[in-house]
PDB file of C-alpha atoms in Angstrom:
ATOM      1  CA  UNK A   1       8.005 -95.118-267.768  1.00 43.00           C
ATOM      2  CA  UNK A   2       8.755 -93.086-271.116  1.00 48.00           C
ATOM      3  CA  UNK A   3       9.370 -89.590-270.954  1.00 48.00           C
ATOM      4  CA  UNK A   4       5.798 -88.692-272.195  1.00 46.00           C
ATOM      5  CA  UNK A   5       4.097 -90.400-269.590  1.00 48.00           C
ATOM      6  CA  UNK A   6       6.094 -89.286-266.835  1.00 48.00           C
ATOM      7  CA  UNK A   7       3.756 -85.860-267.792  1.00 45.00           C
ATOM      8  CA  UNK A   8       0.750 -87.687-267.665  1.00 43.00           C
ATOM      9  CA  UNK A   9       2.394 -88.611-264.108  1.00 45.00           C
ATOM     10  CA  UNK A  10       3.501 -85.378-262.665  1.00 46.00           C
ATOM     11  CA  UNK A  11       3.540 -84.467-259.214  1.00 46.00           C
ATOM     12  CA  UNK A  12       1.958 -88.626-258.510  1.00 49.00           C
ATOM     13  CA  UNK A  13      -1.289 -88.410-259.764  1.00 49.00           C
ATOM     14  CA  UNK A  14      -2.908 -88.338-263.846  1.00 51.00           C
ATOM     15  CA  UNK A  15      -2.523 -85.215-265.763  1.00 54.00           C
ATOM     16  CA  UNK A  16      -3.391 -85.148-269.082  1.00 54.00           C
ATOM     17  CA  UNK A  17      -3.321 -81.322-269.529  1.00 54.00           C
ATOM     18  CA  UNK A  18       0.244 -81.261-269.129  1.00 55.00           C
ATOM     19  CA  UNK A  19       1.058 -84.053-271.666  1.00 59.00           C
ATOM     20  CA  UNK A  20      -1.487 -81.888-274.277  1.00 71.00           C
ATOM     21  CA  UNK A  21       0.895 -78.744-273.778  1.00 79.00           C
ATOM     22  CA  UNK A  22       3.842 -80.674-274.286  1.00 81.00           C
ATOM     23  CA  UNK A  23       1.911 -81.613-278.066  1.00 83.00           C
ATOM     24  CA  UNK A  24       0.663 -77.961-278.524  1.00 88.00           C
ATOM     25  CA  UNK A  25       4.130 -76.865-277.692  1.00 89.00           C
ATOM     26  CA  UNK A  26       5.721 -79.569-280.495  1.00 87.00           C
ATOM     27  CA  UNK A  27       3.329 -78.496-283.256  1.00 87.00           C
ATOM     28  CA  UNK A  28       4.205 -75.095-282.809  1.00 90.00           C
ATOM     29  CA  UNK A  29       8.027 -75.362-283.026  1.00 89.00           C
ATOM     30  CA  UNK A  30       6.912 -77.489-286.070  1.00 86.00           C
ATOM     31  CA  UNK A  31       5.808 -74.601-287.666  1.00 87.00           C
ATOM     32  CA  UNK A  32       8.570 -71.791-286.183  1.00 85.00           C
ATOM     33  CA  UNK A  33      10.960 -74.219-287.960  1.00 78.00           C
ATOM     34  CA  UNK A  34      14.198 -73.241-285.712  1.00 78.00           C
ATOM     35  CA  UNK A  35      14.363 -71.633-282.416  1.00 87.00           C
ATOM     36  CA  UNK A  36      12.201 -69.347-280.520  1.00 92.00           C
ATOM     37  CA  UNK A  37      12.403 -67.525-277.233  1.00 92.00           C
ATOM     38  CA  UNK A  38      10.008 -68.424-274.342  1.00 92.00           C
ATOM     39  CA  UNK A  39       8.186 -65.250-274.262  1.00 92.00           C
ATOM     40  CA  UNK A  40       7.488 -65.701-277.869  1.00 93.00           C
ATOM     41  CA  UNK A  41       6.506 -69.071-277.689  1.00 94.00           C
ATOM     42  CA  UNK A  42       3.921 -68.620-274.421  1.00 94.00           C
ATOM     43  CA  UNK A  43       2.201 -65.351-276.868  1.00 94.00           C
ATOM     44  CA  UNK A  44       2.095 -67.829-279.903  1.00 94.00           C
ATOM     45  CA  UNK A  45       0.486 -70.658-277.395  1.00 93.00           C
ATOM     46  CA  UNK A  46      -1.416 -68.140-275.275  1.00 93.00           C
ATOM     47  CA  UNK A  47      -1.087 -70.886-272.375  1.00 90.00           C
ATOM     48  CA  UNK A  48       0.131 -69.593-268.548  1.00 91.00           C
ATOM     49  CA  UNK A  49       4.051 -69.156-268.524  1.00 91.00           C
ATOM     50  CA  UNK A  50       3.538 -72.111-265.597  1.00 89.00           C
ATOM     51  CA  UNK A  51       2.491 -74.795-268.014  1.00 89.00           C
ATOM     52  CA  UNK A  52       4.490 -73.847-271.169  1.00 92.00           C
ATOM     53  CA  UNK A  53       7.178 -74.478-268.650  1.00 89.00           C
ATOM     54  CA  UNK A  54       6.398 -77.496-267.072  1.00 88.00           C
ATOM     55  CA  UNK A  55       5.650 -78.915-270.828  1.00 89.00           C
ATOM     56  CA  UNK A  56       8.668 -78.126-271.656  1.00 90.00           C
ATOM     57  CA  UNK A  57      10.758 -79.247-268.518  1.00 87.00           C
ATOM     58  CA  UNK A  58       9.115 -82.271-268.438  1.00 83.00           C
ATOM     59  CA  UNK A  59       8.953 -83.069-272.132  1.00 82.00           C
ATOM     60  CA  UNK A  60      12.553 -83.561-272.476  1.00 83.00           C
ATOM     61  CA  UNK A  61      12.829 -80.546-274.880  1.00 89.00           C
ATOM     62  CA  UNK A  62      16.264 -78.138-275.447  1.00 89.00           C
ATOM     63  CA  UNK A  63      16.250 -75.101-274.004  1.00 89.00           C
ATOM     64  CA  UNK A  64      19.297 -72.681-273.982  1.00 89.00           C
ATOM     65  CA  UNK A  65      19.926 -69.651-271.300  1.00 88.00           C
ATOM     66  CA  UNK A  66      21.419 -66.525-273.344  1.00 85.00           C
ATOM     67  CA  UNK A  67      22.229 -63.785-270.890  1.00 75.00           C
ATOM     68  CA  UNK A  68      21.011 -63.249-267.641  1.00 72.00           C
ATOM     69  CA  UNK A  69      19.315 -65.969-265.259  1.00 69.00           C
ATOM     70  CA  UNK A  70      15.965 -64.321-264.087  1.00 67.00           C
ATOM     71  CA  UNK A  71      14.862 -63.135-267.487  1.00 66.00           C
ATOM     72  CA  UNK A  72      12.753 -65.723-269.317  1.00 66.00           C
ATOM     73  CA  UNK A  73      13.151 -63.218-272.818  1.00 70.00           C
ATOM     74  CA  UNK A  74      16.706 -64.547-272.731  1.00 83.00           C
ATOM     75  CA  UNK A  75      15.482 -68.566-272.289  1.00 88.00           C
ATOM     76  CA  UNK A  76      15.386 -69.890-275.888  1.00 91.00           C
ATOM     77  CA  UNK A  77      13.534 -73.214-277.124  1.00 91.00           C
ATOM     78  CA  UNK A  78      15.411 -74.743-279.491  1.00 83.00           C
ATOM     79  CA  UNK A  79      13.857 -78.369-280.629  1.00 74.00           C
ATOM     80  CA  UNK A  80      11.342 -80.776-279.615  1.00 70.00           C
ATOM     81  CA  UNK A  81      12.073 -84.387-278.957  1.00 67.00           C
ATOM     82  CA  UNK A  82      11.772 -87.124-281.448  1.00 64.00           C
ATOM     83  CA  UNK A  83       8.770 -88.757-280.185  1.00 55.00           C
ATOM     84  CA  UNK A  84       6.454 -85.282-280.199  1.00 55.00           C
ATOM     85  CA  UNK A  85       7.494 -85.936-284.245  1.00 57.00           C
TER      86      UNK A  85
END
């Protein structure tokens, strides 16, 4: 199973709505051109925190912890994977 499908898979059962915000979430780092910080990117999506995170956790993109551990302004997205391109 590719990466991509296994969101169409989560949790054992068909879910397309998490593969979409793994797409909406490409596009728009597509257009940030660089980096952006989680809180940033869920206001420029205006999706729930819950599935801007499970897009990306489970669309394979890079994601880099500055500071502390429980603050999500300090979680920063920094690309997408090659086949959201």
């Amino acid at each position: 199973m590719t990466r991509s499908n296994s969101l169409l898979w989560a949790n054992g059962r068909q879910d397309p709505h998490l593969y979409r915000s793994g797409v909406d979430i490409a596009k728009y780092l597509k257009q940030v051109k660089g980096e952006i910080s989680l809180t940033q990117l869920q206001g420029g999506l205006k999706m729930p925190m819950v599935e801007v995170w499970l897009g990306l956790l489970l669309g394979g993109f890079t994601l880099e912890q500055r500071g502390d551990f429980y603050h999500n302004q300090n979680v920063w997205v920094k690309s997408s994977p090659s086949y959201y391109q």
